[in-house]
Tab-separated table of N, CA, C and O in Angstrom:
chain	number	residue	atom	x	y	z
A	1	CYS	N	92.374	4.418	-12.494
A	1	CYS	CA	91.408	3.550	-13.139
A	1	CYS	C	91.479	2.126	-12.606
A	1	CYS	O	90.663	1.304	-12.967
A	2	TYR	N	92.399	1.829	-11.784
A	2	TYR	CA	92.589	0.456	-11.344
A	2	TYR	C	91.427	-0.095	-10.525
A	2	TYR	O	91.305	-1.294	-10.361
A	3	SER	N	90.558	0.767	-10.029
A	3	SER	CA	89.404	0.320	-9.257
A	3	SER	C	88.129	0.244	-10.074
A	3	SER	O	87.127	-0.276	-9.595
A	4	LEU	N	88.124	0.768	-11.296
A	4	LEU	CA	86.910	0.779	-12.116
A	4	LEU	C	86.504	-0.629	-12.529
A	4	LEU	O	87.331	-1.406	-12.980
A	5	SER	N	85.209	-0.929	-12.390
A	5	SER	CA	84.715	-2.226	-12.849
A	5	SER	C	83.904	-2.073	-14.134
A	5	SER	O	83.677	-3.040	-14.844
A	6	TYR	N	83.438	-0.851	-14.417
A	6	TYR	CA	82.732	-0.583	-15.664
A	6	TYR	C	82.953	0.873	-16.061
A	6	TYR	O	83.372	1.699	-15.244
A	7	VAL	N	82.655	1.166	-17.319
A	7	VAL	CA	82.762	2.518	-17.857
A	7	VAL	C	81.411	2.880	-18.445
A	7	VAL	O	80.805	2.083	-19.155
A	8	ASN	N	80.919	4.081	-18.148
A	8	ASN	CA	79.663	4.560	-18.703
A	8	ASN	C	79.894	5.968	-19.249
A	8	ASN	O	80.019	6.918	-18.482
A	9	LEU	N	79.983	6.064	-20.583
A	9	LEU	CA	80.215	7.347	-21.247
A	9	LEU	C	79.105	7.581	-22.263
A	9	LEU	O	79.301	7.427	-23.470
A	10	PRO	N	77.909	7.961	-21.800
A	10	PRO	CA	76.752	8.043	-22.684
A	10	PRO	C	76.842	9.109	-23.771
A	10	PRO	O	76.225	8.979	-24.810
A	11	LYS	N	77.623	10.149	-23.558
A	11	LYS	CA	77.713	11.218	-24.548
A	11	LYS	C	79.119	11.337	-25.126
A	11	LYS	O	79.554	12.412	-25.528
A	12	CYS	N	79.821	10.243	-25.175
A	12	CYS	CA	81.191	10.234	-25.690
A	12	CYS	C	81.224	10.658	-27.153
A	12	CYS	O	80.534	10.095	-27.992
A	13	ALA	N	82.037	11.645	-27.467
A	13	ALA	CA	82.236	12.074	-28.855
A	13	ALA	C	83.625	11.677	-29.337
A	13	ALA	O	83.807	11.318	-30.489
A	14	ALA	N	84.611	11.698	-28.420
A	14	ALA	CA	85.973	11.328	-28.799
A	14	ALA	C	86.809	11.054	-27.549
A	14	ALA	O	86.592	11.650	-26.497
A	15	MET	N	87.755	10.118	-27.689
A	15	MET	CA	88.724	9.803	-26.636
A	15	MET	C	90.074	9.556	-27.293
A	15	MET	O	90.129	9.076	-28.426
A	16	GLY	N	91.125	9.827	-26.594
A	16	GLY	CA	92.458	9.602	-27.124
A	16	GLY	C	92.890	8.153	-26.986
A	16	GLY	O	92.115	7.276	-26.630
A	17	SER	N	94.143	7.909	-27.239
A	17	SER	CA	94.721	6.559	-27.160
A	17	SER	C	94.978	6.143	-25.719
A	17	SER	O	95.181	6.989	-24.847
A	18	ASP	N	94.973	4.852	-25.516
A	18	ASP	CA	95.421	4.252	-24.252
A	18	ASP	C	94.630	4.681	-23.012
A	18	ASP	O	95.134	4.585	-21.906
A	19	VAL	N	93.408	5.123	-23.171
A	19	VAL	CA	92.638	5.676	-22.056
A	19	VAL	C	92.454	4.675	-20.916
A	19	VAL	O	92.654	5.015	-19.757
A	20	PHE	N	92.088	3.446	-21.230
A	20	PHE	CA	91.820	2.454	-20.189
A	20	PHE	C	92.799	1.286	-20.215
A	20	PHE	O	92.502	0.214	-19.697
A	21	VAL	N	93.955	1.498	-20.774
A	21	VAL	CA	94.964	0.434	-20.864
A	21	VAL	C	95.312	-0.061	-19.465
A	21	VAL	O	95.534	0.719	-18.543
A	22	ASN	N	95.324	-1.364	-19.315
A	22	ASN	CA	95.692	-2.040	-18.072
A	22	ASN	C	94.745	-1.791	-16.897
A	22	ASN	O	95.107	-2.031	-15.761
A	23	CYS	N	93.545	-1.311	-17.167
A	23	CYS	CA	92.529	-1.199	-16.121
A	23	CYS	C	91.823	-2.554	-16.056
A	23	CYS	O	90.716	-2.731	-16.564
A	24	GLN	N	92.483	-3.497	-15.456
A	24	GLN	CA	92.111	-4.910	-15.505
A	24	GLN	C	90.727	-5.241	-14.951
A	24	GLN	O	90.146	-6.252	-15.312
A	25	LYS	N	90.180	-4.424	-14.085
A	25	LYS	CA	88.882	-4.741	-13.475
A	25	LYS	C	87.695	-4.345	-14.340
A	25	LYS	O	86.566	-4.733	-14.062
A	26	ILE	N	87.923	-3.560	-15.394
A	26	ILE	CA	86.820	-3.157	-16.256
A	26	ILE	C	86.356	-4.360	-17.064
A	26	ILE	O	87.125	-4.963	-17.795
A	27	THR	N	85.093	-4.710	-16.911
A	27	THR	CA	84.527	-5.830	-17.661
A	27	THR	C	83.449	-5.381	-18.641
A	27	THR	O	83.100	-6.110	-19.551
A	28	THR	N	82.904	-4.178	-18.417
A	28	THR	CA	81.804	-3.685	-19.227
A	28	THR	C	81.993	-2.197	-19.526
A	28	THR	O	82.393	-1.442	-18.639
A	29	ALA	N	81.679	-1.813	-20.773
A	29	ALA	CA	81.740	-0.401	-21.150
A	29	ALA	C	80.489	-0.036	-21.935
A	29	ALA	O	80.103	-0.749	-22.860
A	30	TYR	N	79.857	1.045	-21.546
A	30	TYR	CA	78.698	1.594	-22.248
A	30	TYR	C	79.176	2.882	-22.912
A	30	TYR	O	79.524	3.846	-22.230
A	31	ILE	N	79.214	2.885	-24.238
A	31	ILE	CA	79.808	3.995	-24.974
A	31	ILE	C	78.780	4.643	-25.905
A	31	ILE	O	78.156	3.967	-26.712
A	32	GLY	N	78.637	5.953	-25.804
A	32	GLY	CA	77.808	6.708	-26.731
A	32	GLY	C	76.351	6.329	-26.775
A	32	GLY	O	75.696	6.495	-27.800
A	33	THR	N	75.816	5.863	-25.673
A	33	THR	CA	74.436	5.376	-25.665
A	33	THR	C	73.401	6.489	-25.793
A	33	THR	O	72.235	6.208	-26.040
A	34	SER	N	73.824	7.737	-25.642
A	34	SER	CA	72.884	8.860	-25.747
A	34	SER	C	73.128	9.732	-26.980
A	34	SER	O	72.602	10.831	-27.063
A	35	ILE	N	73.937	9.255	-27.915
A	35	ILE	CA	74.192	10.027	-29.124
A	35	ILE	C	74.006	9.132	-30.352
A	35	ILE	O	73.907	7.911	-30.230
A	36	SER	N	73.973	9.736	-31.516
A	36	SER	CA	73.689	8.964	-32.729
A	36	SER	C	74.876	8.877	-33.679
A	36	SER	O	74.701	8.639	-34.863
A	37	THR	N	76.079	9.062	-33.151
A	37	THR	CA	77.280	8.919	-33.963
A	37	THR	C	78.307	8.089	-33.207
A	37	THR	O	78.254	7.982	-31.986
A	38	VAL	N	79.239	7.529	-33.934
A	38	VAL	CA	80.295	6.716	-33.335
A	38	VAL	C	81.251	7.616	-32.557
A	38	VAL	O	81.675	8.661	-33.047
A	39	CYS	N	81.582	7.220	-31.359
A	39	CYS	CA	82.580	7.920	-30.547
A	39	CYS	C	83.950	7.637	-31.145
A	39	CYS	O	84.351	6.473	-31.247
A	40	GLU	N	84.665	8.657	-31.549
A	40	GLU	CA	85.984	8.468	-32.133
A	40	GLU	C	87.005	8.175	-31.042
A	40	GLU	O	86.960	8.773	-29.970
A	41	ILE	N	87.897	7.231	-31.334
A	41	ILE	CA	88.922	6.880	-30.351
A	41	ILE	C	90.284	6.796	-31.020
A	41	ILE	O	90.402	6.605	-32.224
A	42	GLY	N	91.315	6.920	-30.191
A	42	GLY	CA	92.667	6.625	-30.637
A	42	GLY	C	92.934	5.148	-30.424
A	42	GLY	O	92.091	4.421	-29.904
A	43	GLY	N	94.073	4.692	-30.798
A	43	GLY	CA	94.387	3.271	-30.702
A	43	GLY	C	94.529	2.773	-29.271
A	43	GLY	O	94.814	3.525	-28.358
A	44	TYR	N	94.300	1.497	-29.123
A	44	TYR	CA	94.572	0.761	-27.886
A	44	TYR	C	93.784	1.235	-26.674
A	44	TYR	O	94.248	1.131	-25.553
A	45	ILE	N	92.590	1.724	-26.887
A	45	ILE	CA	91.807	2.259	-25.770
A	45	ILE	C	91.537	1.211	-24.685
A	45	ILE	O	91.565	1.509	-23.508
A	46	PHE	N	91.279	-0.029	-25.089
A	46	PHE	CA	91.042	-1.112	-24.134
A	46	PHE	C	92.114	-2.183	-24.252
A	46	PHE	O	91.855	-3.361	-24.054
A	47	ASN	N	93.319	-1.796	-24.564
A	47	ASN	CA	94.402	-2.761	-24.750
A	47	ASN	C	94.684	-3.514	-23.450
A	47	ASN	O	94.663	-2.938	-22.368
A	48	ALA	N	94.900	-4.789	-23.573
A	48	ALA	CA	95.292	-5.668	-22.462
A	48	ALA	C	94.182	-5.931	-21.450
A	48	ALA	O	94.457	-6.371	-20.342
A	49	ILE	N	92.928	-5.629	-21.809
A	49	ILE	CA	91.823	-6.002	-20.934
A	49	ILE	C	90.718	-6.630	-21.771
A	49	ILE	O	90.589	-6.363	-22.955
A	50	SER	N	89.946	-7.482	-21.126
A	50	SER	CA	88.819	-8.125	-21.789
A	50	SER	C	87.558	-7.404	-21.339
A	50	SER	O	87.222	-7.407	-20.158
A	51	VAL	N	86.874	-6.764	-22.269
A	51	VAL	CA	85.726	-5.939	-21.918
A	51	VAL	C	84.618	-6.135	-22.942
A	51	VAL	O	84.884	-6.280	-24.136
A	52	LYS	N	83.378	-6.189	-22.471
A	52	LYS	CA	82.219	-6.184	-23.361
A	52	LYS	C	81.837	-4.725	-23.557
A	52	LYS	O	81.676	-3.975	-22.591
A	53	ILE	N	81.654	-4.341	-24.819
A	53	ILE	CA	81.384	-2.948	-25.162
A	53	ILE	C	79.964	-2.834	-25.689
A	53	ILE	O	79.613	-3.486	-26.673
A	54	PHE	N	79.155	-2.021	-25.029
A	54	PHE	CA	77.766	-1.833	-25.427
A	54	PHE	C	77.596	-0.455	-26.046
A	54	PHE	O	78.023	0.550	-25.472
A	55	VAL	N	76.978	-0.442	-27.233
A	55	VAL	CA	76.751	0.787	-27.993
A	55	VAL	C	75.294	0.780	-28.465
A	55	VAL	O	74.626	-0.257	-28.385
A	56	PRO	N	74.792	1.905	-28.990
A	56	PRO	CA	73.416	1.887	-29.506
A	56	PRO	C	73.247	0.823	-30.587
A	56	PRO	O	74.114	0.653	-31.451
A	57	MET	N	72.143	0.095	-30.529
A	57	MET	CA	71.871	-0.985	-31.480
A	57	MET	C	72.012	-0.506	-32.928
A	57	MET	O	72.562	-1.216	-33.772
A	58	SER	N	71.562	0.685	-33.208
A	58	SER	CA	71.609	1.213	-34.577
A	58	SER	C	73.030	1.490	-35.066
A	58	SER	O	73.248	1.678	-36.261
A	59	LEU	N	74.009	1.498	-34.169
A	59	LEU	CA	75.389	1.814	-34.540
A	59	LEU	C	76.352	0.632	-34.414
A	59	LEU	O	77.557	0.799	-34.602
A	60	VAL	N	75.850	-0.538	-34.101
A	60	VAL	CA	76.730	-1.693	-33.895
A	60	VAL	C	77.646	-1.918	-35.101
A	60	VAL	O	78.862	-2.025	-34.955
A	61	ASP	N	77.085	-1.987	-36.293
A	61	ASP	CA	77.907	-2.228	-37.488
A	61	ASP	C	78.885	-1.094	-37.735
A	61	ASP	O	80.028	-1.329	-38.137
A	62	ALA	N	78.463	0.136	-37.473
A	62	ALA	CA	79.355	1.285	-37.652
A	62	ALA	C	80.540	1.207	-36.690
A	62	ALA	O	81.683	1.469	-37.075
A	63	TYR	N	80.277	0.832	-35.441
A	63	TYR	CA	81.360	0.679	-34.473
A	63	TYR	C	82.306	-0.450	-34.894
A	63	TYR	O	83.524	-0.309	-34.834
A	64	LYS	N	81.738	-1.572	-35.295
A	64	LYS	CA	82.564	-2.725	-35.641
A	64	LYS	C	83.492	-2.456	-36.820
A	64	LYS	O	84.514	-3.121	-36.973
A	65	SER	N	83.157	-1.488	-37.653
A	65	SER	CA	84.006	-1.187	-38.810
A	65	SER	C	84.764	0.130	-38.677
A	65	SER	O	85.577	0.467	-39.533
A	66	ALA	N	84.532	0.882	-37.601
A	66	ALA	CA	85.186	2.178	-37.413
A	66	ALA	C	86.670	2.004	-37.062
A	66	ALA	O	87.062	0.995	-36.468
A	67	PRO	N	87.481	3.006	-37.447
A	67	PRO	CA	88.904	2.950	-37.089
A	67	PRO	C	89.098	2.699	-35.594
A	67	PRO	O	88.423	3.320	-34.772
A	68	TYR	N	89.972	1.810	-35.285
A	68	TYR	CA	90.333	1.380	-33.935
A	68	TYR	C	89.243	0.566	-33.238
A	68	TYR	O	89.548	-0.392	-32.541
A	69	TRP	N	87.976	0.934	-33.393
A	69	TRP	CA	86.914	0.113	-32.815
A	69	TRP	C	86.897	-1.270	-33.453
A	69	TRP	O	86.528	-2.245	-32.809
A	70	SER	N	87.281	-1.347	-34.709
A	70	SER	CA	87.274	-2.645	-35.391
A	70	SER	C	88.178	-3.659	-34.690
A	70	SER	O	87.964	-4.860	-34.806
A	71	ASN	N	89.155	-3.185	-33.938
A	71	ASN	CA	90.014	-4.088	-33.156
A	71	ASN	C	89.224	-4.832	-32.084
A	71	ASN	O	89.662	-5.867	-31.590
A	72	TYR	N	88.098	-4.287	-31.713
A	72	TYR	CA	87.264	-4.855	-30.650
A	72	TYR	C	85.930	-5.374	-31.176
A	72	TYR	O	84.995	-5.591	-30.403
A	73	ALA	N	85.817	-5.567	-32.478
A	73	ALA	CA	84.537	-5.923	-33.127
A	73	ALA	C	83.842	-7.115	-32.458
A	73	ALA	O	82.621	-7.111	-32.288
A	74	SER	N	84.584	-8.118	-32.074
A	74	SER	CA	83.958	-9.302	-31.477
A	74	SER	C	83.410	-9.041	-30.079
A	74	SER	O	82.677	-9.867	-29.536
A	75	ARG	N	83.733	-7.909	-29.508
A	75	ARG	CA	83.279	-7.572	-28.155
A	75	ARG	C	82.218	-6.477	-28.130
A	75	ARG	O	81.832	-6.004	-27.068
A	76	ILE	N	81.776	-6.023	-29.300
A	76	ILE	CA	80.805	-4.937	-29.389
A	76	ILE	C	79.392	-5.499	-29.514
A	76	ILE	O	79.119	-6.327	-30.365
A	77	TYR	N	78.496	-5.006	-28.641
A	77	TYR	CA	77.104	-5.456	-28.587
A	77	TYR	C	76.166	-4.261	-28.595
A	77	TYR	O	76.514	-3.183	-28.110
A	78	GLY	N	74.980	-4.463	-29.112
A	78	GLY	CA	73.979	-3.403	-29.131
A	78	GLY	C	73.081	-3.420	-27.919
A	78	GLY	O	72.815	-4.470	-27.353
A	79	ILE	N	72.645	-2.239	-27.527
A	79	ILE	CA	71.644	-2.114	-26.444
A	79	ILE	C	70.518	-1.226	-26.925
A	79	ILE	O	70.655	-0.474	-27.844
């Protein structure tokens, strides 16, 4: 993952913990843009990196309050 500059997971339903930890080049993530539910994650998915997270506009509040996603609430934006 050390070469990734962005993540695009349009049909994400679930991911485990620590998936992108220390992938320092990732600046943007598009998560679940083709589904109507929050992608479930384990803890620390984007730990130690600064990333803007884009999700469906209708789910922004749900993501910001969802378990583990709430850790990244200030970085979650709607598209």
